[in-house]
PDB file of C-alpha atoms in Angstrom:
ATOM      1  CA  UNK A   1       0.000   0.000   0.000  1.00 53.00           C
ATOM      2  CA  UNK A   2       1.766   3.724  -0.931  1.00 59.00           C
ATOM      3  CA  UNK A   3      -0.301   6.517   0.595  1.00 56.00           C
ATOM      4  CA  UNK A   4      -1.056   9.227  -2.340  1.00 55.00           C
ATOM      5  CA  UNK A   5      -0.728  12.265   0.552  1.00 57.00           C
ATOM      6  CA  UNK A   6       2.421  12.783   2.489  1.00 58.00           C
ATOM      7  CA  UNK A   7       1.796  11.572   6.105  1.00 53.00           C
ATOM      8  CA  UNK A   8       4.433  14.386   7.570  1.00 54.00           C
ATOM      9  CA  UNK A   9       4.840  17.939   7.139  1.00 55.00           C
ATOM     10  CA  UNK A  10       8.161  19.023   6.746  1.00 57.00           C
ATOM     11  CA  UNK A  11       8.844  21.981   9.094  1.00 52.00           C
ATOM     12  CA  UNK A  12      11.472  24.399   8.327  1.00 57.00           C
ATOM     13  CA  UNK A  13      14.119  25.183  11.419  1.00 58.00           C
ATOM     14  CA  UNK A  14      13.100  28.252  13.449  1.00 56.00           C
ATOM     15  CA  UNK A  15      16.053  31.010  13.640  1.00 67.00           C
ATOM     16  CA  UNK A  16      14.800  33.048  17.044  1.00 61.00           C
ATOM     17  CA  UNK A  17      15.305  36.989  17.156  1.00 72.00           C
ATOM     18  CA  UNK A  18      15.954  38.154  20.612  1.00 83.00           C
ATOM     19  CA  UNK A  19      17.068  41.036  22.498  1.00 87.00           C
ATOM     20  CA  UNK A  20      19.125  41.008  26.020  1.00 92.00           C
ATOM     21  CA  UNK A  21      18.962  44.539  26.997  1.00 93.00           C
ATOM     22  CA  UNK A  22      21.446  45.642  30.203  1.00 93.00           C
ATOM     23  CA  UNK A  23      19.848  48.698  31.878  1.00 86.00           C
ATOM     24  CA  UNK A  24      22.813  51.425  29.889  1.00 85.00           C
ATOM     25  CA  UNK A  25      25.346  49.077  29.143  1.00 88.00           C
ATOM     26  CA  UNK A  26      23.560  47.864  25.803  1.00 84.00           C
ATOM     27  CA  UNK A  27      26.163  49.967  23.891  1.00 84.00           C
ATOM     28  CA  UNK A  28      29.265  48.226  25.435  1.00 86.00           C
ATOM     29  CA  UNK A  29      30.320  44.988  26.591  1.00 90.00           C
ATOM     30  CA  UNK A  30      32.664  46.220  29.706  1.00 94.00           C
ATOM     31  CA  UNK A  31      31.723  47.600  32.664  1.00 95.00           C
ATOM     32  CA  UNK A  32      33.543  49.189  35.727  1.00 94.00           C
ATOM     33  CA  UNK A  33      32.325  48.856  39.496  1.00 94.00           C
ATOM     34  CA  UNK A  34      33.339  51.110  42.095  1.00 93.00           C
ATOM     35  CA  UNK A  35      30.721  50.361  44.339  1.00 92.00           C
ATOM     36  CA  UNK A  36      27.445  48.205  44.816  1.00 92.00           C
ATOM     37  CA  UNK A  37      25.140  48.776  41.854  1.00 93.00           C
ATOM     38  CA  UNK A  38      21.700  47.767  40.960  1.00 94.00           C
ATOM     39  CA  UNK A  39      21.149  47.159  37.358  1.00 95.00           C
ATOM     40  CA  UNK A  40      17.736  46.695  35.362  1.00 95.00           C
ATOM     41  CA  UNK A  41      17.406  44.390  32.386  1.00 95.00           C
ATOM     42  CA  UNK A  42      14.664  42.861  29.281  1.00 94.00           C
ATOM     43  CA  UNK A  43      14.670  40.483  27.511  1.00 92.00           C
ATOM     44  CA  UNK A  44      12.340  39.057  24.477  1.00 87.00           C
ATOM     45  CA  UNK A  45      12.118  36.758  21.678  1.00 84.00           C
ATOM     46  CA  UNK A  46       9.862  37.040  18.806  1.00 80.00           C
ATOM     47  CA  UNK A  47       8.773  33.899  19.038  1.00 78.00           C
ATOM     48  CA  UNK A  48       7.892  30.872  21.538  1.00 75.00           C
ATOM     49  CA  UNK A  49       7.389  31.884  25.358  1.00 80.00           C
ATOM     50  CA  UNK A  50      10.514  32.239  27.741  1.00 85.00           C
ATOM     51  CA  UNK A  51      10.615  29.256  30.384  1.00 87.00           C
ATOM     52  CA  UNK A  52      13.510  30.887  32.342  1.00 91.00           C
ATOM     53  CA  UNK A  53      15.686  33.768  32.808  1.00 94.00           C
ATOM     54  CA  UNK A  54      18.967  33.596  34.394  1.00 95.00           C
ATOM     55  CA  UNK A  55      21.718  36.055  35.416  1.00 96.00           C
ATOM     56  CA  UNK A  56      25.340  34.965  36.301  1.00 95.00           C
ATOM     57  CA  UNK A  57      28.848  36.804  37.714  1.00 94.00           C
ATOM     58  CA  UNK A  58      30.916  34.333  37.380  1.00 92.00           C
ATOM     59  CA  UNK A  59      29.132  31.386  38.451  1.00 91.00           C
ATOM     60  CA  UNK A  60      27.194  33.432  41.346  1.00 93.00           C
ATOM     61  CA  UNK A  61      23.285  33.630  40.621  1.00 94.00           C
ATOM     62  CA  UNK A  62      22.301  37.195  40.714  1.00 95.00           C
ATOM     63  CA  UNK A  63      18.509  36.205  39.340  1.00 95.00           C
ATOM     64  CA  UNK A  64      16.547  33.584  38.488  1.00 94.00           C
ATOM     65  CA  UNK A  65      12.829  33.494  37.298  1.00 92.00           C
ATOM     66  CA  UNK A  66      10.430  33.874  34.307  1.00 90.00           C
ATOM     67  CA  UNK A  67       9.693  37.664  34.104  1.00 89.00           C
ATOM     68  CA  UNK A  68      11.068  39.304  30.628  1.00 89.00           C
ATOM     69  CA  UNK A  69      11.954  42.105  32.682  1.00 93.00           C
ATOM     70  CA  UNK A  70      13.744  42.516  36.036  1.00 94.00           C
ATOM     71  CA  UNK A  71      16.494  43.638  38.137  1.00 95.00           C
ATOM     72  CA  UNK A  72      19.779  42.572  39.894  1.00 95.00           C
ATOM     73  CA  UNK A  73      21.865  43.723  42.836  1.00 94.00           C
ATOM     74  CA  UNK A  74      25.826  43.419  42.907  1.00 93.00           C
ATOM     75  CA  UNK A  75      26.439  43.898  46.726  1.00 92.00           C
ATOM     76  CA  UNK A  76      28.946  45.208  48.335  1.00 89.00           C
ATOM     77  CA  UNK A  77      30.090  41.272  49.718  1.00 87.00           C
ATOM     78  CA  UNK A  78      29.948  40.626  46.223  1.00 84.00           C
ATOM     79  CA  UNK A  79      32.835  43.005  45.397  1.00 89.00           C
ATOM     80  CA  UNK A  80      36.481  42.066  44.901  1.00 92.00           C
ATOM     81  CA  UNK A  81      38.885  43.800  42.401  1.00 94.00           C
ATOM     82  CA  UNK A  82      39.239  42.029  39.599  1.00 94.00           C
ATOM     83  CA  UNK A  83      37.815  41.008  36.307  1.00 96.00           C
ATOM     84  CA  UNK A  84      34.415  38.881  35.989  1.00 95.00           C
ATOM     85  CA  UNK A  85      31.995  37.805  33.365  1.00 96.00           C
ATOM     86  CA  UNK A  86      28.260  38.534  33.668  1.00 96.00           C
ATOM     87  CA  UNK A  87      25.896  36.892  31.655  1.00 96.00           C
ATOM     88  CA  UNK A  88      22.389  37.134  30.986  1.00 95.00           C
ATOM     89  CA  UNK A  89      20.479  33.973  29.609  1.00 94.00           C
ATOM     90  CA  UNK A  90      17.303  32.762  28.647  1.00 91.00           C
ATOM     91  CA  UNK A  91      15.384  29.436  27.780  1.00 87.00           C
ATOM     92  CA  UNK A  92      12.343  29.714  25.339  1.00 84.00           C
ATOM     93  CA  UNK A  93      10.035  27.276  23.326  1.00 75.00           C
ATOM     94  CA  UNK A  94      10.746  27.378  19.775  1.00 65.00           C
ATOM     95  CA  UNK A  95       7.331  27.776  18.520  1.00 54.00           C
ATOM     96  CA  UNK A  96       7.879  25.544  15.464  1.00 50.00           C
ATOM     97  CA  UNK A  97       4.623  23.234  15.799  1.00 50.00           C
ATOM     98  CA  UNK A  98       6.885  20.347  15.553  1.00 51.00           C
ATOM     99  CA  UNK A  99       5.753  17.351  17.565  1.00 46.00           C
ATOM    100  CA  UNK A 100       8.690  17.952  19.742  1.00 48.00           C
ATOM    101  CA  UNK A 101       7.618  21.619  20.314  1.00 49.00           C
ATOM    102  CA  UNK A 102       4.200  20.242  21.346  1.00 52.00           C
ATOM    103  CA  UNK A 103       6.090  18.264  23.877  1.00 44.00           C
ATOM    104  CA  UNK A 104       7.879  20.948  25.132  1.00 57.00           C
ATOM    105  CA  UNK A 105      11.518  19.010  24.212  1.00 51.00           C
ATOM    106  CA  UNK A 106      12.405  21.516  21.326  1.00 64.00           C
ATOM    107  CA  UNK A 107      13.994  24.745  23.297  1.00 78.00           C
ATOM    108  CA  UNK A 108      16.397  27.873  22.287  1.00 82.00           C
ATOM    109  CA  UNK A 109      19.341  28.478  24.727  1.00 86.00           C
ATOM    110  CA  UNK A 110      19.967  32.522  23.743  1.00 88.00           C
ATOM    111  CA  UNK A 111      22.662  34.464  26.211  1.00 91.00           C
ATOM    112  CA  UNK A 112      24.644  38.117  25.954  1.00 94.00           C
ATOM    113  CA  UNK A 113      27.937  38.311  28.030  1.00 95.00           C
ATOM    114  CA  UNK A 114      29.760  41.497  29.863  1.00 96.00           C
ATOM    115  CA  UNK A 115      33.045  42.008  31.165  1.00 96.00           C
ATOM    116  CA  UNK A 116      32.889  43.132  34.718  1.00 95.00           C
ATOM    117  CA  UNK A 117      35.931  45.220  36.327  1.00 95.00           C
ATOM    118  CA  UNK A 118      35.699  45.706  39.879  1.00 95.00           C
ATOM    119  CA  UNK A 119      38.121  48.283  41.482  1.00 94.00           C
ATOM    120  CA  UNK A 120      37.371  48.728  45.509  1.00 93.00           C
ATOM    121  CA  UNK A 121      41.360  49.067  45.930  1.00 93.00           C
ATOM    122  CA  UNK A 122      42.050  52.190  47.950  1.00 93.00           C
ATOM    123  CA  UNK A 123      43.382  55.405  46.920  1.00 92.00           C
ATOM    124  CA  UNK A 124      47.374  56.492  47.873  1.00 92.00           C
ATOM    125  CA  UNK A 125      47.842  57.733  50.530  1.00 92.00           C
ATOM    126  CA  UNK A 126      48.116  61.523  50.036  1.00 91.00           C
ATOM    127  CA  UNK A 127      51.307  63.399  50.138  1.00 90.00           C
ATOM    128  CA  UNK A 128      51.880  67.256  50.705  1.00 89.00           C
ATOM    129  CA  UNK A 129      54.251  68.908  49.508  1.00 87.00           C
ATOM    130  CA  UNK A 130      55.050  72.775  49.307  1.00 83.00           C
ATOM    131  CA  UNK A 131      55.016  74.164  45.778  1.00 79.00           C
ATOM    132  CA  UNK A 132      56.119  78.100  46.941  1.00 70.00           C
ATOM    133  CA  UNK A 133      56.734  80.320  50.445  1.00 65.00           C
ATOM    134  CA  UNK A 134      56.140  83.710  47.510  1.00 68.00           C
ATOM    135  CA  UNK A 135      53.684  85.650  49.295  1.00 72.00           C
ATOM    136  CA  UNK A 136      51.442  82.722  50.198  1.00 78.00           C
ATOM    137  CA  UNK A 137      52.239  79.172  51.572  1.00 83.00           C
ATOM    138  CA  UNK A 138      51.065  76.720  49.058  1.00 87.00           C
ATOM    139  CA  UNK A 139      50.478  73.290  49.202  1.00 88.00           C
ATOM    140  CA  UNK A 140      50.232  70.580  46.453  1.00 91.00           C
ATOM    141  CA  UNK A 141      49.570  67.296  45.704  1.00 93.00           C
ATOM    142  CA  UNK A 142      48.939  64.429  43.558  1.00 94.00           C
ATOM    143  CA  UNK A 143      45.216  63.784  41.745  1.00 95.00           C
ATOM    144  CA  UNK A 144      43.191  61.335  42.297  1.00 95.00           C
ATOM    145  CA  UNK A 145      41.485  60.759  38.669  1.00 94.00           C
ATOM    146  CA  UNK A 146      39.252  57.608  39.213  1.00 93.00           C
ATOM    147  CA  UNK A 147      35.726  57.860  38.964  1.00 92.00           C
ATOM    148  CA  UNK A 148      34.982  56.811  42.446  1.00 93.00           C
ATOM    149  CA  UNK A 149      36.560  60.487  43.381  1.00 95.00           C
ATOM    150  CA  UNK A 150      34.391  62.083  45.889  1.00 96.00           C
ATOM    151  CA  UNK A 151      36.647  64.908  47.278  1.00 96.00           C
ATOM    152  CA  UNK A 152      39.266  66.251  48.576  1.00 96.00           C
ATOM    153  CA  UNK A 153      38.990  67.586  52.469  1.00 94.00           C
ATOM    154  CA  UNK A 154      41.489  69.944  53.583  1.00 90.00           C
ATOM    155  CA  UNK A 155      42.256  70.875  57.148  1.00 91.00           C
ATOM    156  CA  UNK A 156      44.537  73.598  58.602  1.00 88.00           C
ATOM    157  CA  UNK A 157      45.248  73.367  62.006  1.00 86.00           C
ATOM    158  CA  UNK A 158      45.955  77.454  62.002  1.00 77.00           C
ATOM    159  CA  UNK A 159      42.412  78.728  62.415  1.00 75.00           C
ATOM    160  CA  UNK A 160      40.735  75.310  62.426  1.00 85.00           C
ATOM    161  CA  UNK A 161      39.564  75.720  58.945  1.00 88.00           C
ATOM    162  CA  UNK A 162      37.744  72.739  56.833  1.00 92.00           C
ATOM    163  CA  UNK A 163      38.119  73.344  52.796  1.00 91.00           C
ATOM    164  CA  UNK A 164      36.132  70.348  50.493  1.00 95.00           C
ATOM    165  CA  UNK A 165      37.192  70.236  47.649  1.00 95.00           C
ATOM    166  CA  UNK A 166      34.523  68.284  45.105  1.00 96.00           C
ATOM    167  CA  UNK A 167      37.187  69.109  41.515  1.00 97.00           C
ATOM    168  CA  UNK A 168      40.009  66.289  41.559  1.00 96.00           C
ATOM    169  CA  UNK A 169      41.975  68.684  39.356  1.00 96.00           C
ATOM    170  CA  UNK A 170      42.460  71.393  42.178  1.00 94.00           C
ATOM    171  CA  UNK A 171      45.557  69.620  43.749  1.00 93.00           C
ATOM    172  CA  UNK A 172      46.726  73.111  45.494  1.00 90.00           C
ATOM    173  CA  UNK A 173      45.737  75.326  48.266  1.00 88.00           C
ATOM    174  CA  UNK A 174      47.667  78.241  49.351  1.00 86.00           C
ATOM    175  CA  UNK A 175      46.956  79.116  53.131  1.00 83.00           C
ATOM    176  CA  UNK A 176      47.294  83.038  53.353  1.00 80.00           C
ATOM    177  CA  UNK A 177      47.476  83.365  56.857  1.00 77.00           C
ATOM    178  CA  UNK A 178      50.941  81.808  56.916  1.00 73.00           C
ATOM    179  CA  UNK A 179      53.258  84.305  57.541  1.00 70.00           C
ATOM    180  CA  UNK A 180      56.144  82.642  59.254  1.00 72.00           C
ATOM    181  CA  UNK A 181      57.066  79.318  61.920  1.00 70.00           C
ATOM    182  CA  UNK A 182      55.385  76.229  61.460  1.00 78.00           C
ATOM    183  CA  UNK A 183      52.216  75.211  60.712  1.00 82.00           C
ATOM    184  CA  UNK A 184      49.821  71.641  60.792  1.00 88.00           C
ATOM    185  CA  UNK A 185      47.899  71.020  57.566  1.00 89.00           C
ATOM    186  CA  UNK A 186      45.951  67.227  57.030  1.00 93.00           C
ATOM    187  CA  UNK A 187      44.654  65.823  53.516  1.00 94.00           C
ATOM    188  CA  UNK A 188      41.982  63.489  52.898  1.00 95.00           C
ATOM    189  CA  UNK A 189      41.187  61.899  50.035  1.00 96.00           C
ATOM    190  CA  UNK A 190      37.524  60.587  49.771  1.00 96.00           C
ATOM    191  CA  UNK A 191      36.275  58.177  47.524  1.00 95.00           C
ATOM    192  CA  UNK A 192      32.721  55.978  47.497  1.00 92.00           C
ATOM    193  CA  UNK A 193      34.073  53.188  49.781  1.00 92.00           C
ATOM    194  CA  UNK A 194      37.753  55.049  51.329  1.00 93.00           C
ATOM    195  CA  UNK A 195      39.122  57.666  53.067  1.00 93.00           C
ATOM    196  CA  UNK A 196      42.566  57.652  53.751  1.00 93.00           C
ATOM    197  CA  UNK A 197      44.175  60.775  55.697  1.00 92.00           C
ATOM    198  CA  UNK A 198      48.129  61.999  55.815  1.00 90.00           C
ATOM    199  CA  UNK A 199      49.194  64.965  58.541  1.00 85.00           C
ATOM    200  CA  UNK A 200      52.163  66.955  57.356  1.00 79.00           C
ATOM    201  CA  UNK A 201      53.514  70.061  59.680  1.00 78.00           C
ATOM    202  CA  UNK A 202      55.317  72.601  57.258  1.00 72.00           C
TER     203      UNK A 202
END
């Protein structure tokens, strides 16, 4: 007996289209930590329906569930300096109407990786130095350029007096009540997770 119709349909492979979005990293695929940071994320295919959503640094889960969007935490305990990956992955039906699809067996695997940098190391500790006696004492030192800069605090012991300074270029101050003998300055660098402190009497 030869059947005239064909008993199966031939079904052509499915090729997915999906998106992994990263809250404002899309554009990139490094990112530097200074400190904790929450991130956001989406994710979508255009077809089949997404059975799970994982996130991964290193082999850490940040987040696990079903939602096409969500967020993620890396915590402070979380931080070390060094280099990481983080990847974002999803599981989704293929929607092909295969018999295997029906049964749930036929699946996509679809993931986007970032490099993570992690810098928590502290700043130098920060050395004074006397850049000219001409008319004013003035003190200088060394910038801190990183983007975990918060500020420079200056102290003068003459007067008690507290200068911030919040522009990591300034790296002088000239003290014009100085007019002769010695006097007690301190410097403290400031930075999202450090503060380190030197003393230097001129």
């Amino acid at each position: 007996y030869s059947p005239d119709e064909e008993v199966f349909t031939e079904i052509e492979q499915p090729e997915p289209v999906a998106i992994i979005s990263l809250s404002e990293y899309d554009d990139g695929d490094t990112i530097t930590l200074y400190t904790a940071t929450d991130f956001s994320f989406s994710v979508g295919v255009n077809k089949g329906t997404i059975k799970e959503v994982n996130v991964l640094l290193g082999s850490k889960s940040l987040f696990k569930g079903t939602n096409r969007i969500g967020t993620f935490s890396i915590h402070q305990e979380d931080l070390m300096t060094g280099t990481y990956e983080l990847k974002i992955e999803f599981t989704s039906s293929a929607a092909s109407g295969s018999l295997l699809d029906k049964l749930e067996g036929e699946l996509f695997n679809i993931w986007r990786r970032w490099i993570i940098k992690i810098d928590i190391d502290p700043p130098p500790v920060p050395v004074l130095g006397v850049a000219s006696y001409q008319e004013f004492l003035t003190l200088t030192w060394q910038p801190y350029l990183k983007p975990n800069f918060v500020s420079y605090e200056f102290y003068s012991y003459r007067g008690n007096r507290r200068i911030v300074i919040e522009d990591p270029l300034i790296t002088s101050w000239s003290d014009s009540t100085f007019l002769w003998g010695q006097a007690a300055y301190a410097l403290t660098v400031n930075t999202l997770l450090h503060s380190l402190r030197s003393e230097e009497i001129i």
